Amino acid sequence: RAVALLVDTGPLVAAAVRNDPDHAACADLLRRETGSLVVPSLVLAEAGYLVAKALGPSAEAALLRAAAR
């Protein structure tokens, strides 16, 4: 039976921003997940904005490329 994980903004941003207190846990969770990751479009837009604000536009582009895979 396939399981999907619904991902909210916080874990996406934490996984991208290395100095976030939850970075290691969130990055590990997303990396190890074997089921589908479901990221609503509004969550992706918000995460992209916050990652760009924290790390710049190239980090936002990397997040969007990763989400497209």
mmCIF file with all atom_site columns, N, CA and C in Angstrom:
data_model
loop_
_atom_site.group_PDB
_atom_site.id
_atom_site.type_symbol
_atom_site.label_atom_id
_atom_site.label_alt_id
_atom_site.label_comp_id
_atom_site.label_asym_id
_atom_site.label_entity_id
_atom_site.label_seq_id
_atom_site.pdbx_PDB_ins_code
_atom_site.Cartn_x
_atom_site.Cartn_y
_atom_site.Cartn_z
_atom_site.occupancy
_atom_site.B_iso_or_equiv
_atom_site.pdbx_formal_charge
_atom_site.auth_seq_id
_atom_site.auth_comp_id
_atom_site.auth_asym_id
_atom_site.auth_atom_id
_atom_site.pdbx_PDB_model_num
ATOM 1   N N  . ARG A 1 1  ? 0.839  -1.177 0.000   1.00 0.00 ? 1  ARG A N  1
ATOM 2   C CA . ARG A 1 1  ? 0.000  0.000  0.000   1.00 0.00 ? 1  ARG A CA 1
ATOM 3   C C  . ARG A 1 1  ? 0.888  1.244  0.000   1.00 0.00 ? 1  ARG A C  1
ATOM 4   N N  . ALA A 1 2  ? 0.681  2.124  -0.928  1.00 0.00 ? 2  ALA A N  1
ATOM 5   C CA . ALA A 1 2  ? 1.472  3.347  -1.026  1.00 0.00 ? 2  ALA A CA 1
ATOM 6   C C  . ALA A 1 2  ? 1.004  4.368  0.003   1.00 0.00 ? 2  ALA A C  1
ATOM 7   N N  . VAL A 1 3  ? 1.968  5.064  0.566   1.00 0.00 ? 3  VAL A N  1
ATOM 8   C CA . VAL A 1 3  ? 1.672  6.107  1.544   1.00 0.00 ? 3  VAL A CA 1
ATOM 9   C C  . VAL A 1 3  ? 2.230  7.417  1.013   1.00 0.00 ? 3  VAL A C  1
ATOM 10  N N  . ALA A 1 4  ? 1.471  8.482  1.170   1.00 0.00 ? 4  ALA A N  1
ATOM 11  C CA . ALA A 1 4  ? 1.924  9.808  0.751   1.00 0.00 ? 4  ALA A CA 1
ATOM 12  C C  . ALA A 1 4  ? 2.086  10.679 1.989   1.00 0.00 ? 4  ALA A C  1
ATOM 13  N N  . LEU A 1 5  ? 3.081  11.536 1.972   1.00 0.00 ? 5  LEU A N  1
ATOM 14  C CA . LEU A 1 5  ? 3.342  12.464 3.064   1.00 0.00 ? 5  LEU A CA 1
ATOM 15  C C  . LEU A 1 5  ? 2.977  13.867 2.598   1.00 0.00 ? 5  LEU A C  1
ATOM 16  N N  . LEU A 1 6  ? 2.043  14.491 3.295   1.00 0.00 ? 6  LEU A N  1
ATOM 17  C CA . LEU A 1 6  ? 1.652  15.865 3.002   1.00 0.00 ? 6  LEU A CA 1
ATOM 18  C C  . LEU A 1 6  ? 2.647  16.789 3.692   1.00 0.00 ? 6  LEU A C  1
ATOM 19  N N  . VAL A 1 7  ? 3.336  17.614 2.919   1.00 0.00 ? 7  VAL A N  1
ATOM 20  C CA . VAL A 1 7  ? 4.412  18.455 3.439   1.00 0.00 ? 7  VAL A CA 1
ATOM 21  C C  . VAL A 1 7  ? 3.949  19.905 3.503   1.00 0.00 ? 7  VAL A C  1
ATOM 22  N N  . ASP A 1 8  ? 4.193  20.535 4.655   1.00 0.00 ? 8  ASP A N  1
ATOM 23  C CA . ASP A 1 8  ? 3.852  21.943 4.846   1.00 0.00 ? 8  ASP A CA 1
ATOM 24  C C  . ASP A 1 8  ? 5.112  22.797 4.671   1.00 0.00 ? 8  ASP A C  1
ATOM 25  N N  . THR A 1 9  ? 4.939  24.099 4.733   1.00 0.00 ? 9  THR A N  1
ATOM 26  C CA . THR A 1 9  ? 6.018  25.048 4.478   1.00 0.00 ? 9  THR A CA 1
ATOM 27  C C  . THR A 1 9  ? 7.203  24.892 5.425   1.00 0.00 ? 9  THR A C  1
ATOM 28  N N  . GLY A 1 10 ? 6.933  24.772 6.709   1.00 0.00 ? 10 GLY A N  1
ATOM 29  C CA . GLY A 1 10 ? 7.999  24.743 7.716   1.00 0.00 ? 10 GLY A CA 1
ATOM 30  C C  . GLY A 1 10 ? 9.079  23.707 7.452   1.00 0.00 ? 10 GLY A C  1
ATOM 31  N N  . PRO A 1 11 ? 8.720  22.450 7.242   1.00 0.00 ? 11 PRO A N  1
ATOM 32  C CA . PRO A 1 11 ? 9.756  21.449 6.977   1.00 0.00 ? 11 PRO A CA 1
ATOM 33  C C  . PRO A 1 11 ? 10.531 21.690 5.678   1.00 0.00 ? 11 PRO A C  1
ATOM 34  N N  . LEU A 1 12 ? 9.875  22.210 4.663   1.00 0.00 ? 12 LEU A N  1
ATOM 35  C CA . LEU A 1 12 ? 10.591 22.507 3.415   1.00 0.00 ? 12 LEU A CA 1
ATOM 36  C C  . LEU A 1 12 ? 11.641 23.585 3.636   1.00 0.00 ? 12 LEU A C  1
ATOM 37  N N  . VAL A 1 13 ? 11.247 24.646 4.332   1.00 0.00 ? 13 VAL A N  1
ATOM 38  C CA . VAL A 1 13 ? 12.183 25.742 4.597   1.00 0.00 ? 13 VAL A CA 1
ATOM 39  C C  . VAL A 1 13 ? 13.303 25.263 5.515   1.00 0.00 ? 13 VAL A C  1
ATOM 40  N N  . ALA A 1 14 ? 12.950 24.547 6.567   1.00 0.00 ? 14 ALA A N  1
ATOM 41  C CA . ALA A 1 14 ? 13.970 24.051 7.497   1.00 0.00 ? 14 ALA A CA 1
ATOM 42  C C  . ALA A 1 14 ? 14.968 23.136 6.794   1.00 0.00 ? 14 ALA A C  1
ATOM 43  N N  . ALA A 1 15 ? 14.496 22.315 5.886   1.00 0.00 ? 15 ALA A N  1
ATOM 44  C CA . ALA A 1 15 ? 15.394 21.418 5.156   1.00 0.00 ? 15 ALA A CA 1
ATOM 45  C C  . ALA A 1 15 ? 16.355 22.191 4.258   1.00 0.00 ? 15 ALA A C  1
ATOM 46  N N  . ALA A 1 16 ? 15.932 23.337 3.773   1.00 0.00 ? 16 ALA A N  1
ATOM 47  C CA . ALA A 1 16 ? 16.761 24.129 2.861   1.00 0.00 ? 16 ALA A CA 1
ATOM 48  C C  . ALA A 1 16 ? 17.731 25.060 3.583   1.00 0.00 ? 16 ALA A C  1
ATOM 49  N N  . VAL A 1 17 ? 17.347 25.537 4.757   1.00 0.00 ? 17 VAL A N  1
ATOM 50  C CA . VAL A 1 17 ? 18.139 26.542 5.483   1.00 0.00 ? 17 VAL A CA 1
ATOM 51  C C  . VAL A 1 17 ? 18.964 25.828 6.557   1.00 0.00 ? 17 VAL A C  1
ATOM 52  N N  . ARG A 1 18 ? 20.260 25.707 6.314   1.00 0.00 ? 18 ARG A N  1
ATOM 53  C CA . ARG A 1 18 ? 21.118 24.901 7.189   1.00 0.00 ? 18 ARG A CA 1
ATOM 54  C C  . ARG A 1 18 ? 21.213 25.407 8.621   1.00 0.00 ? 18 ARG A C  1
ATOM 55  N N  . ASN A 1 19 ? 21.028 26.696 8.866   1.00 0.00 ? 19 ASN A N  1
ATOM 56  C CA . ASN A 1 19 ? 21.118 27.186 10.243  1.00 0.00 ? 19 ASN A CA 1
ATOM 57  C C  . ASN A 1 19 ? 19.766 27.176 10.958  1.00 0.00 ? 19 ASN A C  1
ATOM 58  N N  . ASP A 1 20 ? 18.752 26.618 10.332  1.00 0.00 ? 20 ASP A N  1
ATOM 59  C CA . ASP A 1 20 ? 17.454 26.453 10.990  1.00 0.00 ? 20 ASP A CA 1
ATOM 60  C C  . ASP A 1 20 ? 17.604 25.382 12.071  1.00 0.00 ? 20 ASP A C  1
ATOM 61  N N  . PRO A 1 21 ? 17.035 25.610 13.262  1.00 0.00 ? 21 PRO A N  1
ATOM 62  C CA . PRO A 1 21 ? 17.163 24.622 14.342  1.00 0.00 ? 21 PRO A CA 1
ATOM 63  C C  . PRO A 1 21 ? 16.624 23.230 13.981  1.00 0.00 ? 21 PRO A C  1
ATOM 64  N N  . ASP A 1 22 ? 15.683 23.156 13.062  1.00 0.00 ? 22 ASP A N  1
ATOM 65  C CA . ASP A 1 22 ? 15.088 21.878 12.670  1.00 0.00 ? 22 ASP A CA 1
ATOM 66  C C  . ASP A 1 22 ? 15.650 21.331 11.360  1.00 0.00 ? 22 ASP A C  1
ATOM 67  N N  . HIS A 1 23 ? 16.735 21.927 10.881  1.00 0.00 ? 23 HIS A N  1
ATOM 68  C CA . HIS A 1 23 ? 17.279 21.542 9.573   1.00 0.00 ? 23 HIS A CA 1
ATOM 69  C C  . HIS A 1 23 ? 17.576 20.049 9.473   1.00 0.00 ? 23 HIS A C  1
ATOM 70  N N  . ALA A 1 24 ? 18.370 19.535 10.402  1.00 0.00 ? 24 ALA A N  1
ATOM 71  C CA . ALA A 1 24 ? 18.808 18.136 10.301  1.00 0.00 ? 24 ALA A CA 1
ATOM 72  C C  . ALA A 1 24 ? 17.624 17.175 10.305  1.00 0.00 ? 24 ALA A C  1
ATOM 73  N N  . ALA A 1 25 ? 16.700 17.383 11.216  1.00 0.00 ? 25 ALA A N  1
ATOM 74  C CA . ALA A 1 25 ? 15.548 16.474 11.316  1.00 0.00 ? 25 ALA A CA 1
ATOM 75  C C  . ALA A 1 25 ? 14.685 16.532 10.062  1.00 0.00 ? 25 ALA A C  1
ATOM 76  N N  . CYS A 1 26 ? 14.421 17.745 9.562   1.00 0.00 ? 26 CYS A N  1
ATOM 77  C CA . CYS A 1 26 ? 13.551 17.888 8.384   1.00 0.00 ? 26 CYS A CA 1
ATOM 78  C C  . CYS A 1 26 ? 14.233 17.388 7.114   1.00 0.00 ? 26 CYS A C  1
ATOM 79  N N  . ALA A 1 27 ? 15.504 17.714 6.954   1.00 0.00 ? 27 ALA A N  1
ATOM 80  C CA . ALA A 1 27 ? 16.228 17.244 5.773   1.00 0.00 ? 27 ALA A CA 1
ATOM 81  C C  . ALA A 1 27 ? 16.291 15.721 5.766   1.00 0.00 ? 27 ALA A C  1
ATOM 82  N N  . ASP A 1 28 ? 16.546 15.134 6.926   1.00 0.00 ? 28 ASP A N  1
ATOM 83  C CA . ASP A 1 28 ? 16.606 13.676 7.028   1.00 0.00 ? 28 ASP A CA 1
ATOM 84  C C  . ASP A 1 28 ? 15.249 13.047 6.720   1.00 0.00 ? 28 ASP A C  1
ATOM 85  N N  . LEU A 1 29 ? 14.189 13.603 7.278   1.00 0.00 ? 29 LEU A N  1
ATOM 86  C CA . LEU A 1 29 ? 12.843 13.076 7.035   1.00 0.00 ? 29 LEU A CA 1
ATOM 87  C C  . LEU A 1 29 ? 12.503 13.098 5.546   1.00 0.00 ? 29 LEU A C  1
ATOM 88  N N  . LEU A 1 30 ? 12.741 14.228 4.888   1.00 0.00 ? 30 LEU A N  1
ATOM 89  C CA . LEU A 1 30 ? 12.400 14.345 3.471   1.00 0.00 ? 30 LEU A CA 1
ATOM 90  C C  . LEU A 1 30 ? 13.287 13.451 2.608   1.00 0.00 ? 30 LEU A C  1
ATOM 91  N N  . ARG A 1 31 ? 14.540 13.306 2.986   1.00 0.00 ? 31 ARG A N  1
ATOM 92  C CA . ARG A 1 31 ? 15.471 12.467 2.227   1.00 0.00 ? 31 ARG A CA 1
ATOM 93  C C  . ARG A 1 31 ? 15.104 10.986 2.347   1.00 0.00 ? 31 ARG A C  1
ATOM 94  N N  . ARG A 1 32 ? 14.677 10.558 3.526   1.00 0.00 ? 32 ARG A N  1
ATOM 95  C CA . ARG A 1 32 ? 14.401 9.141  3.776   1.00 0.00 ? 32 ARG A CA 1
ATOM 96  C C  . ARG A 1 32 ? 13.005 8.693  3.345   1.00 0.00 ? 32 ARG A C  1
ATOM 97  N N  . GLU A 1 33 ? 12.111 9.626  3.127   1.00 0.00 ? 33 GLU A N  1
ATOM 98  C CA . GLU A 1 33 ? 10.727 9.268  2.788   1.00 0.00 ? 33 GLU A CA 1
ATOM 99  C C  . GLU A 1 33 ? 10.707 8.455  1.500   1.00 0.00 ? 33 GLU A C  1
ATOM 100 N N  . THR A 1 34 ? 10.075 7.294  1.561   1.00 0.00 ? 34 THR A N  1
ATOM 101 C CA . THR A 1 34 ? 10.028 6.425  0.384   1.00 0.00 ? 34 THR A CA 1
ATOM 102 C C  . THR A 1 34 ? 8.713  6.544  -0.381  1.00 0.00 ? 34 THR A C  1
ATOM 103 N N  . GLY A 1 35 ? 7.698  7.113  0.253   1.00 0.00 ? 35 GLY A N  1
ATOM 104 C CA . GLY A 1 35 ? 6.423  7.312  -0.426  1.00 0.00 ? 35 GLY A CA 1
ATOM 105 C C  . GLY A 1 35 ? 6.423  8.626  -1.185  1.00 0.00 ? 35 GLY A C  1
ATOM 106 N N  . SER A 1 36 ? 5.289  8.978  -1.688  1.00 0.00 ? 36 SER A N  1
ATOM 107 C CA . SER A 1 36 ? 5.147  10.238 -2.416  1.00 0.00 ? 36 SER A CA 1
ATOM 108 C C  . SER A 1 36 ? 5.125  11.412 -1.449  1.00 0.00 ? 36 SER A C  1
ATOM 109 N N  . LEU A 1 37 ? 5.709  12.518 -1.874  1.00 0.00 ? 37 LEU A N  1
ATOM 110 C CA . LEU A 1 37 ? 5.617  13.770 -1.129  1.00 0.00 ? 37 LEU A CA 1
ATOM 111 C C  . LEU A 1 37 ? 4.571  14.630 -1.822  1.00 0.00 ? 37 LEU A C  1
ATOM 112 N N  . VAL A 1 38 ? 3.565  15.042 -1.089  1.00 0.00 ? 38 VAL A N  1
ATOM 113 C CA . VAL A 1 38 ? 2.505  15.892 -1.629  1.00 0.00 ? 38 VAL A CA 1
ATOM 114 C C  . VAL A 1 38 ? 2.748  17.300 -1.102  1.00 0.00 ? 38 VAL A C  1
ATOM 115 N N  . VAL A 1 39 ? 3.044  18.219 -2.021  1.00 0.00 ? 39 VAL A N  1
ATOM 116 C CA . VAL A 1 39 ? 3.311  19.606 -1.650  1.00 0.00 ? 39 VAL A CA 1
ATOM 117 C C  . VAL A 1 39 ? 2.297  20.480 -2.382  1.00 0.00 ? 39 VAL A C  1
ATOM 118 N N  . PRO A 1 40 ? 1.311  21.015 -1.655  1.00 0.00 ? 40 PRO A N  1
ATOM 119 C CA . PRO A 1 40 ? 0.326  21.888 -2.305  1.00 0.00 ? 40 PRO A CA 1
ATOM 120 C C  . PRO A 1 40 ? 1.007  23.100 -2.950  1.00 0.00 ? 40 PRO A C  1
ATOM 121 N N  . SER A 1 41 ? 0.436  23.587 -4.023  1.00 0.00 ? 41 SER A N  1
ATOM 122 C CA . SER A 1 41 ? 1.056  24.694 -4.760  1.00 0.00 ? 41 SER A CA 1
ATOM 123 C C  . SER A 1 41 ? 1.251  25.938 -3.897  1.00 0.00 ? 41 SER A C  1
ATOM 124 N N  . LEU A 1 42 ? 0.311  26.240 -3.018  1.00 0.00 ? 42 LEU A N  1
ATOM 125 C CA . LEU A 1 42 ? 0.473  27.415 -2.149  1.00 0.00 ? 42 LEU A CA 1
ATOM 126 C C  . LEU A 1 42 ? 1.599  27.218 -1.142  1.00 0.00 ? 42 LEU A C  1
ATOM 127 N N  . VAL A 1 43 ? 1.791  25.993 -0.683  1.00 0.00 ? 43 VAL A N  1
ATOM 128 C CA . VAL A 1 43 ? 2.908  25.685 0.216   1.00 0.00 ? 43 VAL A CA 1
ATOM 129 C C  . VAL A 1 43 ? 4.225  25.883 -0.527  1.00 0.00 ? 43 VAL A C  1
ATOM 130 N N  . LEU A 1 44 ? 4.305  25.413 -1.751  1.00 0.00 ? 44 LEU A N  1
ATOM 131 C CA . LEU A 1 44 ? 5.522  25.567 -2.539  1.00 0.00 ? 44 LEU A CA 1
ATOM 132 C C  . LEU A 1 44 ? 5.825  27.040 -2.804  1.00 0.00 ? 44 LEU A C  1
ATOM 133 N N  . ALA A 1 45 ? 4.796  27.817 -3.088  1.00 0.00 ? 45 ALA A N  1
ATOM 134 C CA . ALA A 1 45 ? 4.991  29.253 -3.314  1.00 0.00 ? 45 ALA A CA 1
ATOM 135 C C  . ALA A 1 45 ? 5.518  29.937 -2.055  1.00 0.00 ? 45 ALA A C  1
ATOM 136 N N  . GLU A 1 46 ? 4.920  29.626 -0.910  1.00 0.00 ? 46 GLU A N  1
ATOM 137 C CA . GLU A 1 46 ? 5.358  30.238 0.348   1.00 0.00 ? 46 GLU A CA 1
ATOM 138 C C  . GLU A 1 46 ? 6.777  29.800 0.706   1.00 0.00 ? 46 GLU A C  1
ATOM 139 N N  . ALA A 1 47 ? 7.063  28.519 0.562   1.00 0.00 ? 47 ALA A N  1
ATOM 140 C CA . ALA A 1 47 ? 8.404  28.019 0.866   1.00 0.00 ? 47 ALA A CA 1
ATOM 141 C C  . ALA A 1 47 ? 9.439  28.655 -0.057  1.00 0.00 ? 47 ALA A C  1
ATOM 142 N N  . GLY A 1 48 ? 9.105  28.787 -1.327  1.00 0.00 ? 48 GLY A N  1
ATOM 143 C CA . GLY A 1 48 ? 10.015 29.434 -2.266  1.00 0.00 ? 48 GLY A CA 1
ATOM 144 C C  . GLY A 1 48 ? 10.321 30.860 -1.867  1.00 0.00 ? 48 GLY A C  1
ATOM 145 N N  . TYR A 1 49 ? 9.299  31.593 -1.471  1.00 0.00 ? 49 TYR A N  1
ATOM 146 C CA . TYR A 1 49 ? 9.487  32.978 -1.027  1.00 0.00 ? 49 TYR A CA 1
ATOM 147 C C  . TYR A 1 49 ? 10.407 33.036 0.193   1.00 0.00 ? 49 TYR A C  1
ATOM 148 N N  . LEU A 1 50 ? 10.143 32.184 1.182   1.00 0.00 ? 50 LEU A N  1
ATOM 149 C CA . LEU A 1 50 ? 10.929 32.214 2.419   1.00 0.00 ? 50 LEU A CA 1
ATOM 150 C C  . LEU A 1 50 ? 12.369 31.758 2.194   1.00 0.00 ? 50 LEU A C  1
ATOM 151 N N  . VAL A 1 51 ? 12.563 30.773 1.343   1.00 0.00 ? 51 VAL A N  1
ATOM 152 C CA . VAL A 1 51 ? 13.921 30.327 1.022   1.00 0.00 ? 51 VAL A CA 1
ATOM 153 C C  . VAL A 1 51 ? 14.665 31.427 0.269   1.00 0.00 ? 51 VAL A C  1
ATOM 154 N N  . ALA A 1 52 ? 14.007 32.087 -0.665  1.00 0.00 ? 52 ALA A N  1
ATOM 155 C CA . ALA A 1 52 ? 14.641 33.192 -1.394  1.00 0.00 ? 52 ALA A CA 1
ATOM 156 C C  . ALA A 1 52 ? 15.006 34.325 -0.449  1.00 0.00 ? 52 ALA A C  1
ATOM 157 N N  . LYS A 1 53 ? 14.145 34.608 0.494   1.00 0.00 ? 53 LYS A N  1
ATOM 158 C CA . LYS A 1 53 ? 14.399 35.676 1.472   1.00 0.00 ? 53 LYS A CA 1
ATOM 159 C C  . LYS A 1 53 ? 15.606 35.331 2.347   1.00 0.00 ? 53 LYS A C  1
ATOM 160 N N  . ALA A 1 54 ? 15.733 34.059 2.726   1.00 0.00 ? 54 ALA A N  1
ATOM 161 C CA . ALA A 1 54 ? 16.820 33.635 3.607   1.00 0.00 ? 54 ALA A CA 1
ATOM 162 C C  . ALA A 1 54 ? 18.130 33.383 2.868   1.00 0.00 ? 54 ALA A C  1
ATOM 163 N N  . LEU A 1 55 ? 18.038 32.824 1.650   1.00 0.00 ? 55 LEU A N  1
ATOM 164 C CA . LEU A 1 55 ? 19.241 32.338 0.969   1.00 0.00 ? 55 LEU A CA 1
ATOM 165 C C  . LEU A 1 55 ? 19.470 32.905 -0.428  1.00 0.00 ? 55 LEU A C  1
ATOM 166 N N  . GLY A 1 56 ? 18.482 33.595 -0.974  1.00 0.00 ? 56 GLY A N  1
ATOM 167 C CA . GLY A 1 56 ? 18.644 34.167 -2.301  1.00 0.00 ? 56 GLY A CA 1
ATOM 168 C C  . GLY A 1 56 ? 17.901 33.397 -3.379  1.00 0.00 ? 56 GLY A C  1
ATOM 169 N N  . PRO A 1 57 ? 17.819 34.004 -4.567  1.00 0.00 ? 57 PRO A N  1
ATOM 170 C CA . PRO A 1 57 ? 17.025 33.424 -5.650  1.00 0.00 ? 57 PRO A CA 1
ATOM 171 C C  . PRO A 1 57 ? 17.557 32.097 -6.183  1.00 0.00 ? 57 PRO A C  1
ATOM 172 N N  . SER A 1 58 ? 18.859 31.869 -6.119  1.00 0.00 ? 58 SER A N  1
ATOM 173 C CA . SER A 1 58 ? 19.369 30.588 -6.625  1.00 0.00 ? 58 SER A CA 1
ATOM 174 C C  . SER A 1 58 ? 18.924 29.430 -5.732  1.00 0.00 ? 58 SER A C  1
ATOM 175 N N  . ALA A 1 59 ? 18.805 29.672 -4.433  1.00 0.00 ? 59 ALA A N  1
ATOM 176 C CA . ALA A 1 59 ? 18.301 28.633 -3.525  1.00 0.00 ? 59 ALA A CA 1
ATOM 177 C C  . ALA A 1 59 ? 16.820 28.375 -3.776  1.00 0.00 ? 59 ALA A C  1
ATOM 178 N N  . GLU A 1 60 ? 16.077 29.432 -4.076  1.00 0.00 ? 60 GLU A N  1
ATOM 179 C CA . GLU A 1 60 ? 14.662 29.256 -4.418  1.00 0.00 ? 60 GLU A CA 1
ATOM 180 C C  . GLU A 1 60 ? 14.534 28.409 -5.682  1.00 0.00 ? 60 GLU A C  1
ATOM 181 N N  . ALA A 1 61 ? 15.350 28.710 -6.678  1.00 0.00 ? 61 ALA A N  1
ATOM 182 C CA . ALA A 1 61 ? 15.311 27.940 -7.924  1.00 0.00 ? 61 ALA A CA 1
ATOM 183 C C  . ALA A 1 61 ? 15.657 26.475 -7.671  1.00 0.00 ? 61 ALA A C  1
ATOM 184 N N  . ALA A 1 62 ? 16.624 26.215 -6.792  1.00 0.00 ? 62 ALA A N  1
ATOM 185 C CA . ALA A 1 62 ? 16.989 24.831 -6.463  1.00 0.00 ? 62 ALA A CA 1
ATOM 186 C C  . ALA A 1 62 ? 15.829 24.112 -5.785  1.00 0.00 ? 62 ALA A C  1
ATOM 187 N N  . LEU A 1 63 ? 15.121 24.806 -4.901  1.00 0.00 ? 63 LEU A N  1
ATOM 188 C CA . LEU A 1 63 ? 13.951 24.217 -4.244  1.00 0.00 ? 63 LEU A CA 1
ATOM 189 C C  . LEU A 1 63 ? 12.886 23.855 -5.276  1.00 0.00 ? 63 LEU A C  1
ATOM 190 N N  . LEU A 1 64 ? 12.627 24.752 -6.202  1.00 0.00 ? 64 LEU A N  1
ATOM 191 C CA . LEU A 1 64 ? 11.606 24.501 -7.221  1.00 0.00 ? 64 LEU A CA 1
ATOM 192 C C  . LEU A 1 64 ? 12.012 23.359 -8.152  1.00 0.00 ? 64 LEU A C  1
ATOM 193 N N  . ARG A 1 65 ? 13.301 23.286 -8.491  1.00 0.00 ? 65 ARG A N  1
ATOM 194 C CA . ARG A 1 65 ? 13.776 22.163 -9.321  1.00 0.00 ? 65 ARG A CA 1
ATOM 195 C C  . ARG A 1 65 ? 13.609 20.841 -8.577  1.00 0.00 ? 65 ARG A C  1
ATOM 196 N N  . ALA A 1 66 ? 13.939 20.834 -7.296  1.00 0.00 ? 66 ALA A N  1
ATOM 197 C CA . ALA A 1 66 ? 13.796 19.606 -6.500  1.00 0.00 ? 66 ALA A CA 1
ATOM 198 C C  . ALA A 1 66 ? 12.333 19.194 -6.403  1.00 0.00 ? 66 ALA A C  1
ATOM 199 N N  . ALA A 1 67 ? 11.443 20.161 -6.271  1.00 0.00 ? 67 ALA A N  1
ATOM 200 C CA . ALA A 1 67 ? 10.012 19.856 -6.168  1.00 0.00 ? 67 ALA A CA 1
ATOM 201 C C  . ALA A 1 67 ? 9.468  19.293 -7.476  1.00 0.00 ? 67 ALA A C  1
ATOM 202 N N  . ALA A 1 68 ? 10.065 19.673 -8.587  1.00 0.00 ? 68 ALA A N  1
ATOM 203 C CA . ALA A 1 68 ? 9.596  19.204 -9.889  1.00 0.00 ? 68 ALA A CA 1
ATOM 204 C C  . ALA A 1 68 ? 9.966  17.740 -10.140 1.00 0.00 ? 68 ALA A C  1
ATOM 205 N N  . ARG A 1 69 ? 10.913 17.226 -9.395  1.00 0.00 ? 69 ARG A N  1
ATOM 206 C CA . ARG A 1 69 ? 11.344 15.822 -9.574  1.00 0.00 ? 69 ARG A CA 1
ATOM 207 C C  . ARG A 1 69 ? 10.420 14.856 -8.940  1.00 0.00 ? 69 ARG A C  1
#
